[in-house]
Amino acid sequence: MAAPRVAVVGAGVVGLSTALCIAETCPGCSVAVLSDQFSPNTTSDVAAGMLIPHSCPGTALHVQKQWFRETFTYLFSISNSAEASEAGIHLVFGWQVFKNSPEEELPFWSDVVLGFRPMAEAELRKFPHHRSGQAFTTLKCDCPLYLLWLEKRLRAAGAQLYTRKVSDLWELHSDYNIVVNCAGIGARQLVGDKELFPVRGQVLKVHAPWVKNFVRDGDGSAYIYPGIHSVTLGGTREKDCWSLSPDPGTSKDIFVRCCSLEPSLQGAQVIEVKVGLRPSRQRVRLEKEVLRQGEVKLPVVHNYGHGADGFSLHWGTAIAAARLVGECIAALQSSSSRAKL
Ligand code: FAD
């Protein structure tokens, strides 16, 4: 058969990384990214971009750990290369602090990040309202920079990027042999997935170049993540809330909570307030499906529903999705050679 044509729907961190992984690992196929929005207008542009995963009840822990390890290893190598500043990837040291003892002394990702250890008494004196904590070095993505870098890598790999809203995956069957669904929260409408729900998050970008270490309250109520050009302050988690309008009261609360963790932020200037909808479900949907209309078939690979962990897990899930695309290509090639016999 001719070179298989693969369409990836979605240009957030999941769609772009999946498209890149397919272009790099499935030789001979042509890849197109179709998306109604590109950076800077995706949820992925809003994310803080920290590699600290949450455990997701519907996915086996060893699978989550593998996805995280693969993502960490990939981004670590970028952070350690000449590409680091353009790709917006850097290492950052900091603390996750707890008012009581943490639920897990050793979270599943503790041996993937660097130098994980309990905080020393002397470090804990910085946080008088907290009783314990964990110190480690992890990676942070400056999300819009990273998305632009992925787009550049994709173009260099020969992929095409088109602005297009897809109303129904079936509409792609005449132009593409395989479709990969990376529509994030858009998958709820695109494939009618009622298990997918939004978790609204609001963050502040502030100018505070003196803040060099991250701080995260272990209960998730506040985080301070220094990036290349600004510091991200969060966070909020509002289940089933679809509003994309920033709420001034919420901004004030986030600022107060973060100042109580890092008092020097009182002198910080707010640059921007951003809101995004985390595409959440019990587990990431990462699987093959074959759509059929009569005799005509369209293989689809789904890769969406990363919730609060799109950056922490994206490269691991991209590798798994590209493997499924490879299986679809092999099946198409074997049915086309059977048809010739
Ligand atoms: P998106 O970025 O939403 O991309 C979906 C793409 O699909 C878009 O391009 C959209 O235009 C396109 N699309 C949708 N429907 C259609 C259609 N019908 N036709 C064509 N195109 C379509 N994660 C972390 O790992 N670390 C963090 O620190 C972190 N912080 C966060 C902070 C906040 C405030 C928020 C909101 C999220 C945060 N996240 C974080 C989560 C992360 O942002 C998401 O998991 C991730 O962005 C999901 O990526 P995605 O590519 O699946 O979705």
Coordinates of C-alpha atoms and ligand atoms in Angstrom, one line a residue:
M1 CA 0.0 0.0 0.0
A2 CA 1.0 3.7 -0.4
A3 CA 2.5 5.5 2.6
P4 CA -0.1 5.4 5.3
R5 CA -1.7 8.8 6.1
V6 CA -2.2 9.5 9.8
A7 CA -4.3 12.4 11.1
V8 CA -3.7 13.5 14.7
V9 CA -6.6 15.6 16.1
G10 CA -5.5 18.2 18.7
A11 CA -2.5 20.4 19.1
G12 CA -2.1 20.5 22.9
V13 CA 0.9 18.8 24.5
V14 CA -0.6 15.4 24.0
G15 CA -1.5 15.9 20.3
L16 CA 1.9 17.5 19.3
S17 CA 4.0 14.9 21.3
T18 CA 2.0 12.0 19.9
A19 CA 2.3 13.3 16.3
L20 CA 6.1 13.8 16.8
C21 CA 6.5 10.3 18.2
I22 CA 4.6 8.8 15.3
A23 CA 6.6 10.8 12.8
E24 CA 9.8 9.6 14.5
T25 CA 8.9 5.9 15.0
C26 CA 6.6 4.9 12.1
P27 CA 8.9 5.4 9.1
G28 CA 7.2 6.0 5.7
C29 CA 3.9 7.3 7.1
S30 CA 2.8 10.9 6.6
V31 CA 1.5 12.8 9.6
A32 CA -0.9 15.7 9.8
V33 CA -2.1 17.6 12.9
L34 CA -5.6 18.9 12.6
S35 CA -6.7 21.3 15.4
D36 CA -9.2 24.1 15.8
Q37 CA -6.7 25.8 18.2
F38 CA -2.9 25.9 18.4
S39 CA -0.6 27.5 21.0
P40 CA -1.2 29.9 22.7
N41 CA -4.9 29.0 22.8
T42 CA -4.9 25.5 24.3
T43 CA -5.3 24.2 27.8
S44 CA -1.7 23.1 27.6
D45 CA -0.7 26.8 27.3
V46 CA -2.3 27.4 30.7
A47 CA -0.6 24.6 32.6
A48 CA 2.1 25.2 35.2
G49 CA 4.1 22.4 33.4
M50 CA 5.6 20.9 36.5
L51 CA 6.6 17.2 36.5
I52 CA 4.9 16.1 39.8
P53 CA 2.3 13.5 38.9
H54 CA -0.8 12.6 40.9
S55 CA -1.9 9.0 41.2
C56 CA -4.9 8.2 39.0
P57 CA -7.1 5.5 40.4
G58 CA -8.1 3.9 37.1
T59 CA -4.6 3.2 35.8
A60 CA -2.2 0.6 37.2
L61 CA 0.5 2.3 39.2
H62 CA 3.3 0.6 37.3
V63 CA 1.9 2.0 34.0
Q64 CA 1.7 5.5 35.4
K65 CA 5.2 5.2 36.7
Q66 CA 6.4 4.0 33.3
W67 CA 4.7 6.9 31.5
F68 CA 6.2 9.3 34.0
R69 CA 9.7 7.8 33.8
E70 CA 9.7 8.0 30.0
T71 CA 8.5 11.6 30.1
F72 CA 11.1 12.6 32.7
T73 CA 13.9 10.9 30.9
Y74 CA 13.0 12.6 27.6
L75 CA 12.7 16.0 29.1
F76 CA 15.8 15.6 31.2
S77 CA 17.8 14.9 28.0
I78 CA 16.4 18.1 26.5
S79 CA 17.2 20.1 29.7
N80 CA 20.7 18.8 29.4
S81 CA 21.1 19.9 25.7
A82 CA 21.7 23.1 23.7
E83 CA 17.9 23.1 23.0
A84 CA 16.9 23.6 26.6
S85 CA 16.2 27.3 26.6
E86 CA 14.3 27.3 23.3
A87 CA 12.3 24.3 24.4
G88 CA 11.6 25.9 27.7
I89 CA 12.7 23.0 29.8
H90 CA 14.7 23.3 33.0
L91 CA 15.4 21.6 36.3
V92 CA 14.1 23.1 39.5
F93 CA 14.7 22.2 43.1
G94 CA 12.1 22.7 45.8
W95 CA 9.8 21.4 48.5
Q96 CA 6.4 19.8 48.9
V97 CA 5.2 20.6 52.4
F98 CA 2.6 19.1 54.7
K99 CA 0.6 20.4 57.7
N100 CA 0.3 16.8 58.8
S101 CA 2.2 13.7 57.8
P102 CA 2.0 12.9 54.1
E103 CA -0.3 10.1 53.0
E104 CA 2.6 8.4 51.3
E105 CA 6.1 8.8 52.7
L106 CA 7.4 7.6 49.3
P107 CA 5.2 8.5 46.4
F108 CA 5.4 6.2 43.3
W109 CA 7.4 8.8 41.4
S110 CA 10.0 9.4 44.2
D111 CA 12.8 7.4 42.5
V112 CA 12.2 9.1 39.2
V113 CA 12.7 12.7 40.3
L114 CA 16.2 13.6 41.5
G115 CA 17.5 13.4 45.0
F116 CA 14.1 12.8 46.7
R117 CA 14.5 13.0 50.6
P118 CA 12.6 14.1 53.7
M119 CA 13.1 17.7 54.5
A120 CA 15.7 18.6 57.1
E121 CA 14.5 20.4 60.3
A122 CA 16.5 23.5 59.2
E123 CA 14.6 23.6 55.9
L124 CA 11.2 23.1 57.6
R125 CA 11.8 26.3 59.6
K126 CA 11.1 28.2 56.4
F127 CA 7.5 26.9 56.7
P128 CA 6.3 27.5 60.3
H129 CA 2.7 26.3 59.5
H130 CA 3.9 22.9 58.2
R131 CA 5.1 19.9 60.1
S132 CA 6.9 17.8 57.4
G133 CA 8.0 17.9 53.8
Q134 CA 9.8 16.3 50.9
A135 CA 12.7 17.9 49.0
F136 CA 13.6 17.0 45.4
T137 CA 14.6 18.3 42.0
T138 CA 12.2 17.9 39.1
L139 CA 11.6 19.3 35.6
K140 CA 9.4 22.2 34.6
C141 CA 8.2 23.1 31.1
D142 CA 7.6 26.7 30.1
C143 CA 4.5 25.5 28.3
P144 CA 4.0 27.9 25.3
L145 CA 7.7 27.7 24.5
Y146 CA 7.6 23.9 24.7
L147 CA 4.5 23.7 22.4
L148 CA 6.2 25.9 19.8
W149 CA 9.3 23.8 20.0
L150 CA 7.2 20.6 19.4
E151 CA 5.6 22.3 16.4
K152 CA 9.0 23.2 15.0
R153 CA 10.2 19.7 15.5
L154 CA 7.1 18.3 13.8
R155 CA 7.5 20.6 10.7
A156 CA 11.2 19.5 10.5
A157 CA 10.0 15.9 10.5
G158 CA 7.8 16.6 7.5
A159 CA 4.4 16.8 9.3
Q160 CA 1.7 19.2 8.2
L161 CA -0.3 21.3 10.6
Y162 CA -3.8 22.5 9.7
T163 CA -6.3 24.7 11.5
R164 CA -9.5 22.7 11.3
K165 CA -12.4 21.8 13.6
V166 CA -13.3 18.1 13.3
S167 CA -17.0 17.5 14.0
D168 CA -16.9 13.7 13.6
L169 CA -13.8 11.4 13.2
W170 CA -15.5 9.6 10.4
E171 CA -15.3 12.8 8.2
L172 CA -11.5 12.1 8.0
H173 CA -11.8 8.6 6.5
S174 CA -11.5 9.6 2.8
D175 CA -8.3 11.5 3.4
Y176 CA -6.5 9.5 6.1
N177 CA -5.9 5.8 6.9
I178 CA -5.6 6.2 10.6
V179 CA -6.9 8.8 13.0
V180 CA -5.4 9.6 16.5
N181 CA -7.8 11.4 18.9
C182 CA -5.9 13.8 21.2
A183 CA -8.7 16.3 21.6
G184 CA -8.4 16.8 25.4
I185 CA -11.6 18.0 26.9
G186 CA -12.9 18.4 23.3
A187 CA -13.2 14.6 23.1
R188 CA -16.4 14.9 25.2
Q189 CA -18.2 16.3 22.2
L190 CA -16.1 14.8 19.5
V191 CA -16.6 11.1 20.5
G192 CA -19.4 11.6 23.1
D193 CA -17.3 10.5 26.0
K194 CA -19.5 11.3 29.1
E195 CA -16.8 9.9 31.4
L196 CA -14.7 12.9 30.6
F197 CA -15.3 16.0 32.7
P198 CA -13.6 19.4 33.2
V199 CA -11.7 20.4 36.3
R200 CA -11.3 24.2 36.0
G201 CA -8.0 25.6 37.1
Q202 CA -6.9 29.3 37.5
V203 CA -3.3 30.4 37.8
L204 CA -1.5 33.8 38.2
K205 CA 1.7 34.5 36.3
V206 CA 3.8 36.9 38.4
H207 CA 7.1 38.7 38.1
A208 CA 9.3 37.5 41.0
P209 CA 12.7 36.6 39.6
W210 CA 14.1 36.2 43.1
V211 CA 12.0 33.1 43.6
K212 CA 14.2 30.2 42.5
N213 CA 12.7 27.2 44.3
F214 CA 9.3 25.6 43.9
V215 CA 7.0 25.2 46.8
R216 CA 3.8 23.0 46.8
D217 CA 1.4 22.5 49.7
G218 CA 0.9 18.8 49.7
D219 CA -2.9 19.3 50.1
G220 CA -2.9 20.9 46.6
S221 CA -4.2 24.2 47.9
A222 CA -1.3 26.3 46.9
Y223 CA 1.8 26.1 44.6
I224 CA 4.6 28.4 43.5
Y225 CA 6.5 27.2 40.4
P226 CA 9.3 29.4 39.1
G227 CA 9.7 29.3 35.3
I228 CA 12.0 31.0 32.8
H229 CA 10.1 34.3 32.4
S230 CA 7.6 34.3 35.3
V231 CA 6.5 32.4 38.4
T232 CA 3.2 30.5 38.3
L233 CA 1.0 30.7 41.4
G234 CA -1.9 28.3 41.9
G235 CA -4.1 26.6 42.2
T236 CA -7.7 25.8 42.0
R237 CA -9.6 22.6 41.1
E238 CA -13.3 23.1 40.3
K239 CA -14.9 19.9 39.1
D240 CA -17.5 20.2 36.3
C241 CA -17.0 24.0 36.0
W242 CA -16.8 25.1 32.3
S243 CA -16.1 28.8 32.8
L244 CA -13.0 30.1 31.1
S245 CA -13.4 33.6 32.6
P246 CA -10.8 34.5 35.3
D247 CA -12.4 35.2 38.7
P248 CA -10.9 38.2 40.6
G249 CA -11.8 36.8 44.0
T250 CA -10.1 33.5 43.2
S251 CA -7.0 35.4 42.0
K252 CA -6.9 37.2 45.4
D253 CA -7.3 34.0 47.3
I254 CA -4.5 32.3 45.3
F255 CA -2.2 35.3 46.0
V256 CA -2.9 35.2 49.7
R257 CA -2.3 31.5 50.0
C258 CA 1.0 31.6 48.1
C259 CA 2.2 34.6 50.1
S260 CA 1.6 32.6 53.3
L261 CA 4.0 29.9 51.9
E262 CA 6.5 32.4 50.4
P263 CA 6.1 35.8 52.1
S264 CA 8.5 37.5 49.6
L265 CA 5.8 37.2 47.0
Q266 CA 4.1 40.2 48.6
G267 CA 6.4 42.3 46.4
A268 CA 5.5 40.4 43.2
Q269 CA 3.7 42.0 40.3
V270 CA 0.9 40.0 38.6
I271 CA 1.5 39.8 34.9
E272 CA -1.4 37.6 33.7
V273 CA -4.3 35.5 35.0
K274 CA -5.1 32.3 33.1
V275 CA -7.8 29.7 33.2
G276 CA -7.9 26.2 31.7
L277 CA -10.1 23.0 31.9
R278 CA -8.2 19.9 32.8
P279 CA -9.5 17.0 30.7
S280 CA -10.3 14.5 33.5
R281 CA -11.6 11.0 33.7
Q282 CA -11.0 7.9 35.9
R283 CA -8.1 6.9 33.6
V284 CA -6.4 8.2 30.5
R285 CA -8.1 6.7 27.4
L286 CA -5.3 5.1 25.5
E287 CA -6.6 2.4 23.2
K288 CA -7.4 1.3 19.7
E289 CA -10.9 1.3 18.2
V290 CA -12.1 0.4 14.7
L291 CA -15.0 2.6 13.4
R292 CA -17.1 0.9 10.7
Q293 CA -19.6 2.0 8.1
G294 CA -20.7 -1.0 6.2
E295 CA -17.5 -2.5 4.7
V296 CA -15.4 0.6 5.3
K297 CA -13.2 0.7 8.4
L298 CA -11.3 3.5 10.0
P299 CA -8.8 2.6 12.7
V300 CA -8.7 5.1 15.5
V301 CA -6.2 5.5 18.4
H302 CA -7.5 7.5 21.4
N303 CA -5.1 9.3 23.6
Y304 CA -6.8 11.8 25.9
G305 CA -8.0 12.4 29.5
H306 CA -4.7 13.3 31.2
G307 CA -6.4 15.5 33.8
A308 CA -3.9 17.3 35.9
D309 CA -0.9 15.3 34.5
G310 CA -0.7 16.1 30.8
F311 CA 2.9 17.4 31.1
S312 CA 4.0 14.8 33.6
L313 CA 2.9 11.9 31.4
H314 CA 2.8 13.1 27.8
W315 CA 5.9 11.5 26.3
G316 CA 5.1 8.2 27.9
T317 CA 1.6 8.1 26.5
A318 CA 2.9 9.4 23.1
I319 CA 5.2 6.4 22.9
A320 CA 2.3 4.0 23.8
A321 CA 0.0 5.7 21.2
A322 CA 2.6 5.6 18.5
R323 CA 3.0 1.9 19.2
L324 CA -0.7 1.4 18.7
V325 CA -0.5 3.4 15.4
G326 CA 2.3 1.1 14.4
E327 CA 0.0 -1.9 15.0
C328 CA -2.7 -0.3 12.9
I329 CA -0.3 0.3 10.0
A330 CA 0.9 -3.4 10.2
A331 CA -2.8 -4.6 10.1
L332 CA -3.6 -2.3 7.1
Q333 CA -0.5 -3.5 5.2
S334 CA -1.3 -7.1 5.8
S335 CA -4.9 -6.7 4.7
S336 CA -3.8 -4.9 1.6
S337 CA -1.3 -7.6 0.7
R338 CA -4.0 -10.3 1.3
A339 CA -6.3 -8.3 -1.0
K340 CA -3.6 -8.5 -3.8
L341 CA -3.3 -12.3 -3.6
Ligands
FAD1 P1 -5.4 20.4 25.2 O1 -4.2 21.2 25.6 O2 -6.7 21.0 25.6 O3 -5.4 20.2 23.7 C1 -6.5 19.7 23.0 C2 -6.4 20.1 21.6 O4 -7.5 19.5 20.8 C3 -6.5 21.6 21.4 O5 -5.6 22.0 20.4 C4 -7.9 21.8 20.8 O6 -8.1 22.9 20.0 C5 -8.1 20.5 20.0 N1 -9.5 20.1 19.8 C6 -10.4 19.7 20.7 N2 -11.5 19.4 20.0 C7 -11.3 19.5 18.7 C8 -12.0 19.2 17.5 N3 -13.3 18.8 17.6 N4 -11.5 19.4 16.3 C9 -10.2 19.8 16.2 N5 -9.4 20.1 17.3 C10 -10.0 19.9 18.5 N6 -0.3 19.2 34.0 C11 1.0 18.8 34.4 O7 1.5 17.7 34.1 N7 1.7 19.6 35.3 C12 1.2 20.8 35.7 O8 1.9 21.6 36.4 C13 -0.1 21.2 35.3 N8 -0.7 22.4 35.7 C14 -1.9 22.7 35.3 C15 -2.5 23.9 35.7 C16 -3.7 24.3 35.3 C17 -4.3 25.6 35.8 C18 -4.4 23.5 34.4 C19 -5.8 24.0 33.8 C20 -3.9 22.3 33.9 C21 -2.6 21.9 34.4 N9 -2.1 20.7 34.0 C22 -0.8 20.3 34.4 C23 -2.8 19.7 33.1 C24 -2.5 19.9 31.7 O9 -2.7 21.2 31.3 C25 -3.4 19.0 30.8 O10 -3.3 17.7 31.3 C26 -2.9 19.0 29.4 O11 -2.8 20.3 28.9 C27 -3.8 18.2 28.5 O12 -3.3 18.3 27.2 P2 -4.1 17.9 25.9 O13 -3.2 18.0 24.7 O14 -4.8 16.6 26.2 O15 -5.3 18.9 25.9

